[in-house]
PDB file of C-alpha atoms in Angstrom:
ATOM      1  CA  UNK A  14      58.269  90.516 147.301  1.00  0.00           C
ATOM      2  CA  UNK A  15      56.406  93.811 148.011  1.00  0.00           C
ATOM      3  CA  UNK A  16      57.995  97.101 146.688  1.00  0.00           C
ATOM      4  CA  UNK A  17      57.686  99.941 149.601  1.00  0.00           C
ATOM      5  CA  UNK A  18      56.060 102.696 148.441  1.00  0.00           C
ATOM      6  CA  UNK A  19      58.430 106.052 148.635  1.00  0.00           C
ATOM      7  CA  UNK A  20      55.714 108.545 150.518  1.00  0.00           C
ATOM      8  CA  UNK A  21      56.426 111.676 150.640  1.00  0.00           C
ATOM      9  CA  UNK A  22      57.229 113.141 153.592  1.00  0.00           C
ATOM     10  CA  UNK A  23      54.721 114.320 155.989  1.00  0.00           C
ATOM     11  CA  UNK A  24      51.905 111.969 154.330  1.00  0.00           C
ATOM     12  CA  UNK A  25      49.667 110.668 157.392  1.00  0.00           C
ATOM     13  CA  UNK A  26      49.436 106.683 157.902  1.00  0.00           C
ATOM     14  CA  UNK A  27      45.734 106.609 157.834  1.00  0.00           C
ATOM     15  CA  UNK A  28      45.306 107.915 154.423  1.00  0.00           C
ATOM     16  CA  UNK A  29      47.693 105.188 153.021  1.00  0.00           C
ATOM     17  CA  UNK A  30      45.616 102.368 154.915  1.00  0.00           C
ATOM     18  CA  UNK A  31      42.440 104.199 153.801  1.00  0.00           C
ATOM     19  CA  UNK A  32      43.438 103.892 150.200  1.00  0.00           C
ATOM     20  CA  UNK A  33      44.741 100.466 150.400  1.00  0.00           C
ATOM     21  CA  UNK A  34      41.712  99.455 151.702  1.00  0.00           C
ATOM     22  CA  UNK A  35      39.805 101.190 148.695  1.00  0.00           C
ATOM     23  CA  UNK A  36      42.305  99.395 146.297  1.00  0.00           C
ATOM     24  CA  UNK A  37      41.976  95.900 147.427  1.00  0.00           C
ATOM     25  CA  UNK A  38      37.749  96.696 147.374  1.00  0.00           C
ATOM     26  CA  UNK A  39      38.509  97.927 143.697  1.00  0.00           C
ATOM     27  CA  UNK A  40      40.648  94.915 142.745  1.00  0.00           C
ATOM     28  CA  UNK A  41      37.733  92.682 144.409  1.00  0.00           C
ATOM     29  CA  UNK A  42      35.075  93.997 142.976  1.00  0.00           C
ATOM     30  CA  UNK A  43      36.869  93.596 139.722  1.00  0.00           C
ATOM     31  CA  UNK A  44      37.826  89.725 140.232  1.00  0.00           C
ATOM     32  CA  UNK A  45      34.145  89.675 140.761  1.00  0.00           C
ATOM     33  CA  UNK A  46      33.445  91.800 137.894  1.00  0.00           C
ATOM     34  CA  UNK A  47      35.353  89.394 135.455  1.00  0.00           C
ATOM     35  CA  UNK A  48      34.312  86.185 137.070  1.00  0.00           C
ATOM     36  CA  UNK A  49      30.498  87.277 136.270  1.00  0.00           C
ATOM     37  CA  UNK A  50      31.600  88.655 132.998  1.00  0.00           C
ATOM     38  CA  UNK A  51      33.076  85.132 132.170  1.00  0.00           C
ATOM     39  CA  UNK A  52      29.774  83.497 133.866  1.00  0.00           C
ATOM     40  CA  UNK A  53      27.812  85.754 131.305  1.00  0.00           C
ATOM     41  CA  UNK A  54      30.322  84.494 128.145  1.00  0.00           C
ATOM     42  CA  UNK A  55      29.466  81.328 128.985  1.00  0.00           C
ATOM     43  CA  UNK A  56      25.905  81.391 129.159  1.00  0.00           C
ATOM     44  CA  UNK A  57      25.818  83.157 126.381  1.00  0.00           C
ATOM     45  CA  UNK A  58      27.589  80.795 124.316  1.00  0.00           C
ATOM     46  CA  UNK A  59      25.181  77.925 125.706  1.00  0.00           C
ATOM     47  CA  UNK A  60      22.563  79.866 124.610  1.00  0.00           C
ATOM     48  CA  UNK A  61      23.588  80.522 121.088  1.00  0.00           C
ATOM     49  CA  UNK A  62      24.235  76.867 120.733  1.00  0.00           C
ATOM     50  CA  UNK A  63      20.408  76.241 121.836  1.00  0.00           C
ATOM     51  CA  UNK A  64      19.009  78.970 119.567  1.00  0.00           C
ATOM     52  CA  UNK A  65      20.631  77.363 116.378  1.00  0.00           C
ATOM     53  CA  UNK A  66      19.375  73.569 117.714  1.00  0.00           C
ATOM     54  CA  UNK A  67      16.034  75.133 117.945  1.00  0.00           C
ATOM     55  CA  UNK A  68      16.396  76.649 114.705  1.00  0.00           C
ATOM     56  CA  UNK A  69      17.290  73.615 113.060  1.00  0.00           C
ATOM     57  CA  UNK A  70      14.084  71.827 114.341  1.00  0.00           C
ATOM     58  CA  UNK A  71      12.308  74.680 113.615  1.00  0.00           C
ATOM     59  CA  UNK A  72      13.158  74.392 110.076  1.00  0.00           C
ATOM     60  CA  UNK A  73      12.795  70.552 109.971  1.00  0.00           C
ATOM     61  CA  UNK A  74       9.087  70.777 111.821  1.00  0.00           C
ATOM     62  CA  UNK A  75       8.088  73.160 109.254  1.00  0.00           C
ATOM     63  CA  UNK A  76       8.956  70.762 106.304  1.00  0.00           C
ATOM     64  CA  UNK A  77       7.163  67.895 107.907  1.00  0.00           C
ATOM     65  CA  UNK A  78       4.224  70.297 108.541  1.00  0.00           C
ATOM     66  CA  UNK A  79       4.597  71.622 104.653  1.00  0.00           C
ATOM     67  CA  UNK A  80       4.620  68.031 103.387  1.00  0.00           C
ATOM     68  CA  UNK A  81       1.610  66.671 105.285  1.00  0.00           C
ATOM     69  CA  UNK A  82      -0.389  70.226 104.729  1.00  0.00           C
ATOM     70  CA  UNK A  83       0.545  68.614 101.129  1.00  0.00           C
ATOM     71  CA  UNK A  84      -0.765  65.168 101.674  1.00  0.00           C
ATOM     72  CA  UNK A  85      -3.774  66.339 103.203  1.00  0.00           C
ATOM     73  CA  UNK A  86      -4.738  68.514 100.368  1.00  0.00           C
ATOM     74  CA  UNK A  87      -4.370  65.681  97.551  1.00  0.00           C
ATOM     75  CA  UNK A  88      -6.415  63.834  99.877  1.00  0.00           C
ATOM     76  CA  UNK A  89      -9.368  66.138 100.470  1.00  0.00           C
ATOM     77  CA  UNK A  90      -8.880  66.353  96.454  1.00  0.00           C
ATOM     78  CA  UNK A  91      -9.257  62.625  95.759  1.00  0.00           C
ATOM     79  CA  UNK A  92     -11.824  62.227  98.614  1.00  0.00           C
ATOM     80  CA  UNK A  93     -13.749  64.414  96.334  1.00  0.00           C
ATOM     81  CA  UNK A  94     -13.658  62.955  93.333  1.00  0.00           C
ATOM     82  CA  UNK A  95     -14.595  59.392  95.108  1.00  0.00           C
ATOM     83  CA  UNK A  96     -17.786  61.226  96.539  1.00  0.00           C
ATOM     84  CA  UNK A  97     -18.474  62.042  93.055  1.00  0.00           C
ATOM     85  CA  UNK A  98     -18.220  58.586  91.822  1.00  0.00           C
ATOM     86  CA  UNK A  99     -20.298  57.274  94.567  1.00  0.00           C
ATOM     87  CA  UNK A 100     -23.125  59.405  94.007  1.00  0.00           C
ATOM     88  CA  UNK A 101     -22.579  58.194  90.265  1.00  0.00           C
ATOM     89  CA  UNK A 102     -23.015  54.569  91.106  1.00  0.00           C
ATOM     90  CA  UNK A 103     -25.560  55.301  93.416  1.00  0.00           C
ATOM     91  CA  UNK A 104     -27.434  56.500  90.557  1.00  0.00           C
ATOM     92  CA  UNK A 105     -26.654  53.325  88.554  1.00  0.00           C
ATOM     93  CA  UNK A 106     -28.137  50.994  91.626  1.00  0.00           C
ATOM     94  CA  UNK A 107     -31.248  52.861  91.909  1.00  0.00           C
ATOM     95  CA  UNK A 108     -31.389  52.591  87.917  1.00  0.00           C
ATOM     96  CA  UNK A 109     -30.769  49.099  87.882  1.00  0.00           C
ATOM     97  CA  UNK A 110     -33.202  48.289  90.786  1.00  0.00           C
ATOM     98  CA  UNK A 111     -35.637  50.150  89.016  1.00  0.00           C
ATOM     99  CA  UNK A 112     -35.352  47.911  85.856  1.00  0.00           C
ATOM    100  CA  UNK A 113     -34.742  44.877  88.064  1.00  0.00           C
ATOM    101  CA  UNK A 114     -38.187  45.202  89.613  1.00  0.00           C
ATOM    102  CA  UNK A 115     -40.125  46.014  86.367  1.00  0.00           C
ATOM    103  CA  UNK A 116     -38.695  42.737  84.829  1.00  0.00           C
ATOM    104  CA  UNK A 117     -39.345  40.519  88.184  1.00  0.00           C
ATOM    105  CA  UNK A 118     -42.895  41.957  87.829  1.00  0.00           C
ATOM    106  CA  UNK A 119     -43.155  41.043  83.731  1.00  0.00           C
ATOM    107  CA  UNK A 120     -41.974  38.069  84.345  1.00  0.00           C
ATOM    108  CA  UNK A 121     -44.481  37.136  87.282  1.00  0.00           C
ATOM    109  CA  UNK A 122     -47.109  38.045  85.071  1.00  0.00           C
ATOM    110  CA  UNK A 123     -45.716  36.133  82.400  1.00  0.00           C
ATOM    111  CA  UNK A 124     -45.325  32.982  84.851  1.00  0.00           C
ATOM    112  CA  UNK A 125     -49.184  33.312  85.840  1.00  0.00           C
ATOM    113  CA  UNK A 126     -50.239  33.162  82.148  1.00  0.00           C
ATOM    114  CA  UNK A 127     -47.796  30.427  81.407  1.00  0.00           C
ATOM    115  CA  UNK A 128     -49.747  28.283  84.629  1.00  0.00           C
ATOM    116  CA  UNK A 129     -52.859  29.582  83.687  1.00  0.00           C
ATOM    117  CA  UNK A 130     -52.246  28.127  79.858  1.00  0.00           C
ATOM    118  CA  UNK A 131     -51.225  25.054  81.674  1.00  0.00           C
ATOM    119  CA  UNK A 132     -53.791  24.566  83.452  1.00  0.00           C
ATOM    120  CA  UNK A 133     -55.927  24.223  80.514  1.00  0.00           C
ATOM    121  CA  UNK A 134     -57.278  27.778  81.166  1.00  0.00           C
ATOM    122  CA  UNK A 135     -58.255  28.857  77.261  1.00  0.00           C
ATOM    123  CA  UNK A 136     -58.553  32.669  78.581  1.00  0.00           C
ATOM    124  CA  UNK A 137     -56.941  34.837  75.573  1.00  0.00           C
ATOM    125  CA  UNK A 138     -53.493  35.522  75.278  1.00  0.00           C
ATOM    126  CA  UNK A 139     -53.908  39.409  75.699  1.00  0.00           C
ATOM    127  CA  UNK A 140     -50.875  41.322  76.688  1.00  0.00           C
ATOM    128  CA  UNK A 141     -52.232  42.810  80.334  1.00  0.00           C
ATOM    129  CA  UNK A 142     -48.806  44.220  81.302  1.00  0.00           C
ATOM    130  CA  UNK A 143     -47.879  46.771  78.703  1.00  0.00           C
ATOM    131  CA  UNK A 144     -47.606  49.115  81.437  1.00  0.00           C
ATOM    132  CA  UNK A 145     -44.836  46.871  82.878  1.00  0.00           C
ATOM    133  CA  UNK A 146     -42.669  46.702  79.446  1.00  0.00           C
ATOM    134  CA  UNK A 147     -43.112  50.281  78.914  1.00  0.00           C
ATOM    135  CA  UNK A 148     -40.887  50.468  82.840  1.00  0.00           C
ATOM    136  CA  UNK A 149     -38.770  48.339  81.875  1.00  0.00           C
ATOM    137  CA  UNK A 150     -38.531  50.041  78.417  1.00  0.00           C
ATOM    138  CA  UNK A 151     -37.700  53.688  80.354  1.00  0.00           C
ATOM    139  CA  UNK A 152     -35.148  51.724  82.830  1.00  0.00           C
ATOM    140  CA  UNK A 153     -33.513  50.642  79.965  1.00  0.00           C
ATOM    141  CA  UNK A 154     -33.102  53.745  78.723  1.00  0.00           C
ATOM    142  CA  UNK A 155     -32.160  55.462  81.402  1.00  0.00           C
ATOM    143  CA  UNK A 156     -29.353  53.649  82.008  1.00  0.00           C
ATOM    144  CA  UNK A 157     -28.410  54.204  78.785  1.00  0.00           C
ATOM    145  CA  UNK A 158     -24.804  53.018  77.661  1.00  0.00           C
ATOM    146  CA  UNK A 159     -23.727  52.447  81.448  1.00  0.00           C
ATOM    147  CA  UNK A 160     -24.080  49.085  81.556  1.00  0.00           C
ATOM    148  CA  UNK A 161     -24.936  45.775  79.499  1.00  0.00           C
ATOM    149  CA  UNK A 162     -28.976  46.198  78.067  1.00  0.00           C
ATOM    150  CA  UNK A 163     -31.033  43.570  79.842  1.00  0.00           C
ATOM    151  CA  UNK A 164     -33.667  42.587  77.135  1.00  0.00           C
ATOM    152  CA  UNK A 165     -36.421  40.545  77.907  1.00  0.00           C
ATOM    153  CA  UNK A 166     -37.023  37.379  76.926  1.00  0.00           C
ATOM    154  CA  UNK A 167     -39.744  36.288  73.888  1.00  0.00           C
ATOM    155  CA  UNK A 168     -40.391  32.956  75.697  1.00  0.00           C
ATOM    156  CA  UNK A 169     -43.313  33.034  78.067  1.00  0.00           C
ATOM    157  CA  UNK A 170     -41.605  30.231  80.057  1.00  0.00           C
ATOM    158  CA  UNK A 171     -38.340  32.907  81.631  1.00  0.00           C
ATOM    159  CA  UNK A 172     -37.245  32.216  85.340  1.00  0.00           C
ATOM    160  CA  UNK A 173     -35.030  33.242  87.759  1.00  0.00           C
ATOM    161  CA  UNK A 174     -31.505  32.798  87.343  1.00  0.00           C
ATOM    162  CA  UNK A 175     -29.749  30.665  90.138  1.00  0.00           C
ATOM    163  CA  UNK A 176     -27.117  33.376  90.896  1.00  0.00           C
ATOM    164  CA  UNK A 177     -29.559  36.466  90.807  1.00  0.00           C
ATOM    165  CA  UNK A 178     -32.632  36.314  92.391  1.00  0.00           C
ATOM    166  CA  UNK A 179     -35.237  37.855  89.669  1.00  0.00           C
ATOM    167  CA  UNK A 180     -32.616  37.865  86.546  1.00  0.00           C
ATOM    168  CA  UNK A 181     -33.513  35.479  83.730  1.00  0.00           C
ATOM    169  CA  UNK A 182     -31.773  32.589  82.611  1.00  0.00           C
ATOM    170  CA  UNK A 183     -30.975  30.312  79.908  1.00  0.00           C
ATOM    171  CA  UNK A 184     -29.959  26.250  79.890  1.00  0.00           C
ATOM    172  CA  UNK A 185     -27.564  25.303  77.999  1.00  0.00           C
ATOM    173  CA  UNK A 186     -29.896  23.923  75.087  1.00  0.00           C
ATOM    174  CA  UNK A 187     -31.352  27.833  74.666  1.00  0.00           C
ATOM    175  CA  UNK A 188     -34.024  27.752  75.949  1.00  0.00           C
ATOM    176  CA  UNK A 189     -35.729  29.814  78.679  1.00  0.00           C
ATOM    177  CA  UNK A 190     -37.768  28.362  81.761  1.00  0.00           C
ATOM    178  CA  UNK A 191     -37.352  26.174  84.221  1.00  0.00           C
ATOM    179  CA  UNK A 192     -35.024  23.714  84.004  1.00  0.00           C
ATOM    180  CA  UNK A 193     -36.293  19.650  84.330  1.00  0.00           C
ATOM    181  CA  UNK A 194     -34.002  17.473  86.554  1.00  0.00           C
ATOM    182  CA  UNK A 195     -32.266  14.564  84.121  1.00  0.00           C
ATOM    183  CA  UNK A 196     -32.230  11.413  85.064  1.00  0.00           C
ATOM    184  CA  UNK A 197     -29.392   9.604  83.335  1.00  0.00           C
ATOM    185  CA  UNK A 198     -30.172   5.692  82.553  1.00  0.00           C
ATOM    186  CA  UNK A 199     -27.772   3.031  81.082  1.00  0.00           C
TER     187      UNK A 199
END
């Protein structure tokens, strides 16, 4: 039910429609006002929930990017010490090749004047490769206590060893050269 306004008397019609007019525009604009105001709340509250999700995975990327920052560094670190090592072994091969070669070459000389004895040759048994021991001597000692000593054999008759390709070797009964095939007979 609508209440009647008591106007005083004398007040003209217009002005009363003039500022109902102005009230409902007031009372609109405020509906509107709340309804945006609500609108706002509401985003705002979506928004908050978004900031702390982003937050969150913020915090979690930032672990995961701490821990494998971590990783990487202890990797770099032990990469490293494995280039180290390499260059270390590296060392060792050349060393060993070294030696390797100086006894292949002693014991090619020693082969020829083992043939040449053979052969009936009766040239003197003069040692023509001291040069030869004396690298095999200084590979020796430079590789020092890194490995097992490789000493050379006092038999003239030393060959290769089946596994190694210019290492010497040793049948069973001790003695050095090359070994005879068996025939077995019953």
């Amino acid at each position: 039910m609508k209440q009647k306004a008591i106007l005083p008397v004398g007040f003209p019609l217009t002005q009363l429609a003039l500022y109902t007019e102005k009230f409902e525009e007031f009372q609109n604009t405020l509906s509107k006002s709340s309804e945006v105001f609500t609108t706002f709340k509401q985003e705002m509250e979506k928004m908050t929930k978004k900031i702390k999700k982003l937050e969150k995975e913020t915090t979690m990327y930032r672990s995961r990017w701490e821990s494998s920052n971590k990783a990487l560094l202890e990797m770099a670190e032990e990469k490293t010490l494995r280039d180290k090592e390499l260059e270390g072994l590296q060392v060792k091969i050349q060393r060993l090749e070294k030696l390797c070669r100086a006894l292949q070459s002693e014991r090619n000389d020693l082969n020829k004047r083992v043939q040449d004895l053979s052969a009936g040759s009766q040239a003197p048994l003069t040692d023509s490769g001291p040069e030869r021991r004396a690298e095999a001597a200084n590979a020796s000692k430079e590789q020092g206590s890194e490995g097992p000593r490789v000493q050379t054999p006092s038999s003239p008759r030393a060959t290769e060893a089946p596994c190694c390709p210019g290492a010497l070797s040793t049948d069973p009964s001790g003695q050095t050269g090359p070994q005879e095939p068996t025939s077995i007979t019953a």
